[in-house]
């Protein structure tokens, strides 16, 4: 055990949030500085924790190369949706402030090891990374930008699925984004999909699953239906490894599982094979 | 009279009609709407999903490829059809038949009636998400006209997996939704008994969807719902399908595909 770790047992002193992070994977107390230095990957159990979209951009792109596109495209509230916890519009606005991004995906142009790309990165902190009309529009515009600039398109997904608050309009974003992806492919441009923890529901059943390459991180949750729904349907308990990246790869739906610190180099290598 | 009865129905009432055990199902449409049907089986990869039916069909003299979810009538049929919940094999069979339609220059007509794609462990293992995603991508570029008819329950991604088209028709008492009212109620209201409220809030009826610009046309139903007069209900669907096919067949294929892209691109742009 390295100096920056403490045992999984309760530490002698009460840890403060300022110094320690509790790993969601193994519950060990990890020094915050070490946690950050490892890009939120647990040095003890290799748990790849969720990243904010800008953290992911910093990790994957050349310093200073990212330029955001379509920041003005944001959520819509076509149903004027309100549930028991309040109005969707209020929640969405609060999420913009909380996540520091105008929708559940951040899009822009960037360079990966000097290769110019168009990049879209989802943020699970924004309403669970749900696919709303603003998300769909940003992804479509990113795909169209990739075609216009003749650049590869890379989408990093992190989402629980379609955004219920936008009803049928959110469902249609699955068709809309896939139509845009089809055009990127018709233009002969690479489309790389990175499915991070979690990628489920309407996002796994649309753009996330149709990459030229589908790539993931260790132990990421990937699936269509939720575990609880499936367990209720089949009246059986599912094994722990069900719907992990490793399970998805073994069943033939992922090309590669790449540790976080190697992801940028992996993408650059693939793009060079693709002629960039 | 019929109109007045209709106006009093709540979205939750309409959900009950859409799910009615006697509502016309794919077997009724094949029997009453088609002059001829040659069923084509299998996805060529794993199996033949009985929750999704497809083949060559002739409708009022028009040759098409017809694909639809299958709900059974009675327990035995429903178990075979998995209550209209298709597996990855169903979506892959649908895609195979749509490729054939493109090759043979036949329009595609799809009938949507499913609670949702099957949420089972085998379906996950064989790539339910990939199967649906691939269809969405593929249907957006298919070089033949596609007419979609939502006949009963349009259940989320499982419905959309065969519902990307040039014209989206919906029966008057059909519903189409991102999630079931029960599912939405239990997640967002944390109370499954709020399904009626969720049904209203989600705006899942044909009228609402027409208002939102998601569907193109509402097919009227007989008073009391399609099950009250199956022959008349099917006749209205036949008339609407043929009218739309006639219009679409005149559009050059490149322009048709361009229009389809524009149609879906505009969804959610306000
Ligand atoms: Zn850990």
mmCIF file of C-alpha atoms in Angstrom, chain A residues 6-274:
data_model
loop_
_atom_site.group_PDB
_atom_site.id
_atom_site.type_symbol
_atom_site.label_atom_id
_atom_site.label_comp_id
_atom_site.label_asym_id
_atom_site.label_seq_id
_atom_site.Cartn_x
_atom_site.Cartn_y
_atom_site.Cartn_z
ATOM 1 C CA UNK A 6 -5.289 4.419 4.043
ATOM 2 C CA UNK A 7 -6.885 1.122 4.854
ATOM 3 C CA UNK A 8 -10.508 0.378 4.025
ATOM 4 C CA UNK A 9 -11.222 0.241 7.758
ATOM 5 C CA UNK A 10 -12.378 3.389 9.487
ATOM 6 C CA UNK A 11 -9.400 5.684 9.929
ATOM 7 C CA UNK A 12 -8.291 6.700 13.391
ATOM 8 C CA UNK A 13 -9.092 10.335 12.832
ATOM 9 C CA UNK A 14 -12.336 11.409 11.228
ATOM 10 C CA UNK A 15 -11.367 12.226 7.661
ATOM 11 C CA UNK A 16 -12.415 15.550 6.286
ATOM 12 C CA UNK A 17 -13.612 16.093 2.752
ATOM 13 C CA UNK A 18 -10.799 18.538 2.284
ATOM 14 C CA UNK A 19 -8.142 15.819 2.573
ATOM 15 C CA UNK A 20 -9.754 12.519 1.654
ATOM 16 C CA UNK A 21 -11.892 11.065 -1.075
ATOM 17 C CA UNK A 22 -13.870 7.895 -0.413
ATOM 18 C CA UNK A 23 -13.478 5.677 -3.464
ATOM 19 C CA UNK A 24 -16.969 4.700 -4.683
ATOM 20 C CA UNK A 25 -15.511 1.375 -5.833
ATOM 21 C CA UNK A 26 -13.710 0.013 -2.749
ATOM 22 C CA UNK A 27 -14.703 2.619 -0.108
ATOM 23 C CA UNK A 28 -11.049 3.233 0.758
ATOM 24 C CA UNK A 29 -9.957 6.679 1.867
ATOM 25 C CA UNK A 30 -7.635 8.107 -0.765
ATOM 26 C CA UNK A 31 -5.727 11.350 -0.343
ATOM 27 C CA UNK A 32 -7.450 13.973 -2.446
ATOM 28 C CA UNK A 33 -4.197 15.095 -4.039
ATOM 29 C CA UNK A 34 -3.395 11.548 -5.134
ATOM 30 C CA UNK A 35 -6.949 11.052 -6.376
ATOM 31 C CA UNK A 36 -6.609 14.126 -8.587
ATOM 32 C CA UNK A 37 -3.133 13.186 -9.768
ATOM 33 C CA UNK A 38 -4.529 9.820 -10.875
ATOM 34 C CA UNK A 39 -7.371 11.521 -12.785
ATOM 35 C CA UNK A 40 -9.936 10.088 -10.357
ATOM 36 C CA UNK A 41 -8.800 6.502 -10.872
ATOM 37 C CA UNK A 42 -8.497 4.609 -7.596
ATOM 38 C CA UNK A 43 -4.918 3.485 -6.977
ATOM 39 C CA UNK A 44 -6.296 0.657 -4.839
ATOM 40 C CA UNK A 45 -9.059 -0.926 -6.945
ATOM 41 C CA UNK A 46 -8.702 0.763 -10.367
ATOM 42 C CA UNK A 47 -12.218 2.226 -10.088
ATOM 43 C CA UNK A 48 -12.585 4.833 -12.846
ATOM 44 C CA UNK A 49 -14.703 7.540 -11.257
ATOM 45 C CA UNK A 50 -17.004 9.805 -13.266
ATOM 46 C CA UNK A 51 -15.435 12.942 -14.718
ATOM 47 C CA UNK A 52 -16.920 16.346 -15.382
ATOM 48 C CA UNK A 53 -16.962 17.143 -19.098
ATOM 49 C CA UNK A 54 -14.183 19.720 -18.869
ATOM 50 C CA UNK A 55 -11.976 17.343 -16.875
ATOM 51 C CA UNK A 56 -12.415 14.797 -19.660
ATOM 52 C CA UNK A 57 -11.627 17.362 -22.342
ATOM 53 C CA UNK A 58 -8.424 18.318 -20.505
ATOM 54 C CA UNK A 59 -7.425 14.670 -20.346
ATOM 55 C CA UNK A 60 -8.046 13.837 -24.012
ATOM 56 C CA UNK A 61 -6.959 16.941 -25.893
ATOM 57 C CA UNK A 62 -3.815 18.978 -26.454
ATOM 58 C CA UNK A 63 -3.539 21.823 -23.958
ATOM 59 C CA UNK A 64 -5.409 24.908 -25.091
ATOM 60 C CA UNK A 65 -6.744 23.288 -28.276
ATOM 61 C CA UNK A 66 -10.405 22.950 -27.258
ATOM 62 C CA UNK A 67 -12.804 25.577 -28.609
ATOM 63 C CA UNK A 68 -16.413 25.188 -27.569
ATOM 64 C CA UNK A 69 -19.101 25.176 -30.267
ATOM 65 C CA UNK A 70 -22.776 26.024 -29.978
ATOM 66 C CA UNK A 71 -22.622 27.003 -26.316
ATOM 67 C CA UNK A 72 -25.859 28.924 -26.840
ATOM 68 C CA UNK A 73 -27.791 25.709 -27.635
ATOM 69 C CA UNK A 74 -29.493 24.699 -24.405
ATOM 70 C CA UNK A 75 -32.452 22.745 -23.067
ATOM 71 C CA UNK A 76 -36.066 23.186 -24.216
ATOM 72 C CA UNK A 77 -39.195 22.511 -22.211
ATOM 73 C CA UNK A 78 -41.724 21.496 -24.886
ATOM 74 C CA UNK A 79 -44.088 19.811 -22.399
ATOM 75 C CA UNK A 80 -43.883 22.519 -19.709
ATOM 76 C CA UNK A 81 -43.054 19.564 -17.513
ATOM 77 C CA UNK A 82 -43.602 19.571 -13.754
ATOM 78 C CA UNK A 83 -43.431 16.588 -11.414
ATOM 79 C CA UNK A 84 -43.662 16.154 -7.640
ATOM 80 C CA UNK A 85 -40.245 17.752 -7.135
ATOM 81 C CA UNK A 86 -40.974 20.850 -9.205
ATOM 82 C CA UNK A 87 -40.643 22.324 -12.666
ATOM 83 C CA UNK A 88 -38.207 20.812 -15.136
ATOM 84 C CA UNK A 89 -37.168 24.266 -16.375
ATOM 85 C CA UNK A 90 -36.013 25.222 -12.871
ATOM 86 C CA UNK A 91 -34.100 21.961 -12.481
ATOM 87 C CA UNK A 92 -32.416 22.380 -15.849
ATOM 88 C CA UNK A 93 -31.335 25.927 -14.996
ATOM 89 C CA UNK A 94 -29.956 24.761 -11.659
ATOM 90 C CA UNK A 95 -28.038 22.015 -13.480
ATOM 91 C CA UNK A 96 -26.475 24.512 -15.876
ATOM 92 C CA UNK A 97 -25.078 26.340 -12.863
ATOM 93 C CA UNK A 98 -24.054 23.145 -11.062
ATOM 94 C CA UNK A 99 -22.332 21.415 -13.975
ATOM 95 C CA UNK A 100 -20.981 24.594 -15.569
ATOM 96 C CA UNK A 101 -22.188 23.547 -19.003
ATOM 97 C CA UNK A 102 -25.326 24.577 -20.905
ATOM 98 C CA UNK A 103 -26.482 21.045 -21.667
ATOM 99 C CA UNK A 104 -25.595 17.451 -20.820
ATOM 100 C CA UNK A 105 -22.978 17.491 -23.566
ATOM 101 C CA UNK A 106 -20.078 19.857 -24.224
ATOM 102 C CA UNK A 107 -19.034 20.067 -27.878
ATOM 103 C CA UNK A 108 -16.160 21.705 -29.678
ATOM 104 C CA UNK A 109 -13.165 21.447 -31.936
ATOM 105 C CA UNK A 110 -9.885 20.212 -30.489
ATOM 106 C CA UNK A 111 -6.614 18.480 -31.271
ATOM 107 C CA UNK A 112 -5.597 15.044 -30.032
ATOM 108 C CA UNK A 113 -1.838 14.660 -30.330
ATOM 109 C CA UNK A 114 -1.970 17.333 -33.067
ATOM 110 C CA UNK A 115 -4.797 15.585 -34.975
ATOM 111 C CA UNK A 116 -7.724 18.005 -35.416
ATOM 112 C CA UNK A 117 -11.048 16.479 -34.326
ATOM 113 C CA UNK A 118 -14.575 17.434 -33.366
ATOM 114 C CA UNK A 119 -15.282 16.276 -29.841
ATOM 115 C CA UNK A 120 -18.488 15.864 -27.817
ATOM 116 C CA UNK A 121 -18.263 14.979 -24.128
ATOM 117 C CA UNK A 122 -21.284 14.214 -21.984
ATOM 118 C CA UNK A 123 -21.514 15.157 -18.319
ATOM 119 C CA UNK A 124 -23.381 12.857 -15.936
ATOM 120 C CA UNK A 125 -23.683 15.694 -13.432
ATOM 121 C CA UNK A 126 -26.105 17.477 -15.777
ATOM 122 C CA UNK A 127 -29.443 15.731 -15.103
ATOM 123 C CA UNK A 128 -27.793 12.311 -15.164
ATOM 124 C CA UNK A 129 -26.336 12.999 -18.593
ATOM 125 C CA UNK A 130 -29.832 12.620 -19.986
ATOM 126 C CA UNK A 131 -30.434 13.044 -23.700
ATOM 127 C CA UNK A 132 -32.598 16.109 -24.180
ATOM 128 C CA UNK A 133 -33.364 18.196 -27.244
ATOM 129 C CA UNK A 134 -30.425 20.512 -26.539
ATOM 130 C CA UNK A 135 -28.131 17.499 -26.232
ATOM 131 C CA UNK A 136 -29.377 16.053 -29.503
ATOM 132 C CA UNK A 137 -29.025 19.370 -31.291
ATOM 133 C CA UNK A 138 -25.466 19.882 -30.019
ATOM 134 C CA UNK A 139 -24.492 16.389 -31.156
ATOM 135 C CA UNK A 140 -26.087 16.862 -34.578
ATOM 136 C CA UNK A 141 -24.290 20.193 -35.010
ATOM 137 C CA UNK A 142 -20.998 18.601 -33.919
ATOM 138 C CA UNK A 143 -21.463 15.844 -36.513
ATOM 139 C CA UNK A 144 -22.246 18.394 -39.211
ATOM 140 C CA UNK A 145 -19.167 20.390 -38.172
ATOM 141 C CA UNK A 146 -17.012 17.259 -38.468
ATOM 142 C CA UNK A 147 -18.307 16.784 -42.017
ATOM 143 C CA UNK A 148 -17.759 20.444 -42.923
ATOM 144 C CA UNK A 149 -14.186 20.394 -41.562
ATOM 145 C CA UNK A 150 -13.477 16.805 -42.770
ATOM 146 C CA UNK A 151 -12.431 15.832 -39.256
ATOM 147 C CA UNK A 152 -13.028 12.701 -37.188
ATOM 148 C CA UNK A 153 -15.906 12.825 -34.700
ATOM 149 C CA UNK A 154 -15.374 11.567 -31.173
ATOM 150 C CA UNK A 155 -18.230 11.294 -28.661
ATOM 151 C CA UNK A 156 -17.659 10.455 -25.010
ATOM 152 C CA UNK A 157 -20.943 9.231 -23.534
ATOM 153 C CA UNK A 158 -22.037 9.270 -19.889
ATOM 154 C CA UNK A 159 -25.789 9.009 -19.574
ATOM 155 C CA UNK A 160 -28.695 7.287 -17.936
ATOM 156 C CA UNK A 161 -30.690 7.597 -21.180
ATOM 157 C CA UNK A 162 -33.410 9.784 -22.657
ATOM 158 C CA UNK A 163 -34.670 12.763 -20.641
ATOM 159 C CA UNK A 164 -38.207 11.930 -19.513
ATOM 160 C CA UNK A 165 -38.983 15.597 -18.851
ATOM 161 C CA UNK A 166 -38.916 16.305 -22.569
ATOM 162 C CA UNK A 167 -41.137 13.316 -23.349
ATOM 163 C CA UNK A 168 -41.358 12.172 -26.958
ATOM 164 C CA UNK A 169 -39.061 14.989 -28.067
ATOM 165 C CA UNK A 170 -36.206 13.393 -26.116
ATOM 166 C CA UNK A 171 -36.965 9.988 -27.684
ATOM 167 C CA UNK A 172 -36.674 11.546 -31.143
ATOM 168 C CA UNK A 173 -33.156 12.739 -30.315
ATOM 169 C CA UNK A 174 -32.063 9.111 -30.627
ATOM 170 C CA UNK A 175 -33.168 9.085 -34.270
ATOM 171 C CA UNK A 176 -31.836 12.591 -34.888
ATOM 172 C CA UNK A 177 -28.341 11.887 -33.569
ATOM 173 C CA UNK A 178 -28.113 8.548 -35.379
ATOM 174 C CA UNK A 179 -29.080 10.234 -38.651
ATOM 175 C CA UNK A 180 -26.230 12.691 -38.109
ATOM 176 C CA UNK A 181 -23.784 9.858 -37.320
ATOM 177 C CA UNK A 182 -24.846 8.057 -40.499
ATOM 178 C CA UNK A 183 -23.823 11.157 -42.468
ATOM 179 C CA UNK A 184 -20.401 11.299 -40.808
ATOM 180 C CA UNK A 185 -19.851 7.693 -41.875
ATOM 181 C CA UNK A 186 -21.140 8.356 -45.410
ATOM 182 C CA UNK A 187 -18.579 11.160 -45.626
ATOM 183 C CA UNK A 188 -15.915 8.525 -44.928
ATOM 184 C CA UNK A 189 -14.916 10.139 -41.651
ATOM 185 C CA UNK A 190 -14.048 8.184 -38.507
ATOM 186 C CA UNK A 191 -16.564 8.158 -35.684
ATOM 187 C CA UNK A 192 -15.140 6.906 -32.393
ATOM 188 C CA UNK A 193 -17.531 6.275 -29.521
ATOM 189 C CA UNK A 194 -16.243 6.154 -25.945
ATOM 190 C CA UNK A 195 -18.781 4.688 -23.527
ATOM 191 C CA UNK A 196 -17.951 5.761 -19.980
ATOM 192 C CA UNK A 197 -19.676 4.944 -16.717
ATOM 193 C CA UNK A 198 -22.650 4.835 -17.114
ATOM 194 C CA UNK A 199 -23.918 4.572 -20.702
ATOM 195 C CA UNK A 200 -27.429 3.133 -20.705
ATOM 196 C CA UNK A 201 -30.951 3.444 -22.112
ATOM 197 C CA UNK A 202 -31.568 5.777 -25.011
ATOM 198 C CA UNK A 203 -27.932 6.808 -25.345
ATOM 199 C CA UNK A 204 -26.590 3.260 -25.508
ATOM 200 C CA UNK A 205 -29.422 2.522 -27.967
ATOM 201 C CA UNK A 206 -28.390 5.384 -30.250
ATOM 202 C CA UNK A 207 -25.099 7.119 -31.026
ATOM 203 C CA UNK A 208 -23.018 5.458 -28.307
ATOM 204 C CA UNK A 209 -23.300 1.940 -29.771
ATOM 205 C CA UNK A 210 -22.627 2.684 -33.434
ATOM 206 C CA UNK A 211 -19.025 3.861 -33.364
ATOM 207 C CA UNK A 212 -16.556 2.659 -35.990
ATOM 208 C CA UNK A 213 -14.900 1.653 -32.766
ATOM 209 C CA UNK A 214 -16.752 1.352 -29.473
ATOM 210 C CA UNK A 215 -14.281 2.006 -26.669
ATOM 211 C CA UNK A 216 -14.777 1.988 -22.916
ATOM 212 C CA UNK A 217 -13.034 2.312 -19.578
ATOM 213 C CA UNK A 218 -12.568 -0.519 -17.066
ATOM 214 C CA UNK A 219 -15.755 -1.618 -15.264
ATOM 215 C CA UNK A 220 -17.961 1.063 -16.862
ATOM 216 C CA UNK A 221 -21.694 0.259 -16.718
ATOM 217 C CA UNK A 222 -23.047 -0.250 -20.238
ATOM 218 C CA UNK A 223 -26.515 -1.559 -21.045
ATOM 219 C CA UNK A 224 -29.967 -0.951 -22.453
ATOM 220 C CA UNK A 225 -32.424 -1.754 -19.654
ATOM 221 C CA UNK A 226 -31.722 -1.123 -15.991
ATOM 222 C CA UNK A 227 -30.593 -3.976 -13.748
ATOM 223 C CA UNK A 228 -33.660 -3.686 -11.498
ATOM 224 C CA UNK A 229 -36.087 -3.800 -14.430
ATOM 225 C CA UNK A 230 -34.363 -6.870 -15.854
ATOM 226 C CA UNK A 231 -34.320 -8.637 -12.471
ATOM 227 C CA UNK A 232 -38.050 -7.962 -12.124
ATOM 228 C CA UNK A 233 -38.672 -9.234 -15.660
ATOM 229 C CA UNK A 234 -36.694 -12.480 -15.420
ATOM 230 C CA UNK A 235 -37.292 -12.927 -11.675
ATOM 231 C CA UNK A 236 -33.637 -13.732 -11.105
ATOM 232 C CA UNK A 237 -30.709 -11.952 -9.560
ATOM 233 C CA UNK A 238 -28.082 -10.907 -12.082
ATOM 234 C CA UNK A 239 -24.358 -11.549 -11.615
ATOM 235 C CA UNK A 240 -22.167 -8.660 -10.435
ATOM 236 C CA UNK A 241 -20.314 -8.385 -13.731
ATOM 237 C CA UNK A 242 -23.561 -8.034 -15.749
ATOM 238 C CA UNK A 243 -23.484 -4.957 -18.033
ATOM 239 C CA UNK A 244 -19.879 -4.058 -17.210
ATOM 240 C CA UNK A 245 -17.501 -2.951 -19.953
ATOM 241 C CA UNK A 246 -15.806 -6.342 -19.619
ATOM 242 C CA UNK A 247 -19.158 -8.148 -20.096
ATOM 243 C CA UNK A 248 -19.997 -5.927 -23.076
ATOM 244 C CA UNK A 249 -16.608 -6.627 -24.672
ATOM 245 C CA UNK A 250 -16.942 -10.373 -24.106
ATOM 246 C CA UNK A 251 -20.333 -10.262 -25.888
ATOM 247 C CA UNK A 252 -18.846 -8.540 -28.901
ATOM 248 C CA UNK A 253 -20.071 -4.971 -28.575
ATOM 249 C CA UNK A 254 -16.840 -3.201 -27.611
ATOM 250 C CA UNK A 255 -13.546 -3.047 -29.490
ATOM 251 C CA UNK A 256 -11.328 -2.174 -26.564
ATOM 252 C CA UNK A 257 -11.265 -1.265 -22.886
ATOM 253 C CA UNK A 258 -8.650 1.415 -22.315
ATOM 254 C CA UNK A 259 -7.401 2.655 -18.934
ATOM 255 C CA UNK A 260 -7.997 6.359 -18.493
ATOM 256 C CA UNK A 261 -4.373 7.450 -18.574
ATOM 257 C CA UNK A 262 -3.849 5.663 -21.913
ATOM 258 C CA UNK A 263 -7.023 6.873 -23.637
ATOM 259 C CA UNK A 264 -5.589 9.925 -25.397
ATOM 260 C CA UNK A 265 -2.671 7.969 -26.878
ATOM 261 C CA UNK A 266 -5.042 5.168 -27.883
ATOM 262 C CA UNK A 267 -7.322 7.584 -29.760
ATOM 263 C CA UNK A 268 -4.358 9.177 -31.535
ATOM 264 C CA UNK A 269 -3.101 5.753 -32.584
ATOM 265 C CA UNK A 270 -6.498 4.704 -33.958
ATOM 266 C CA UNK A 271 -6.917 7.989 -35.826
ATOM 267 C CA UNK A 272 -3.506 7.456 -37.461
ATOM 268 C CA UNK A 273 -4.650 3.991 -38.632
ATOM 269 C CA UNK A 274 -7.697 5.777 -40.051
#
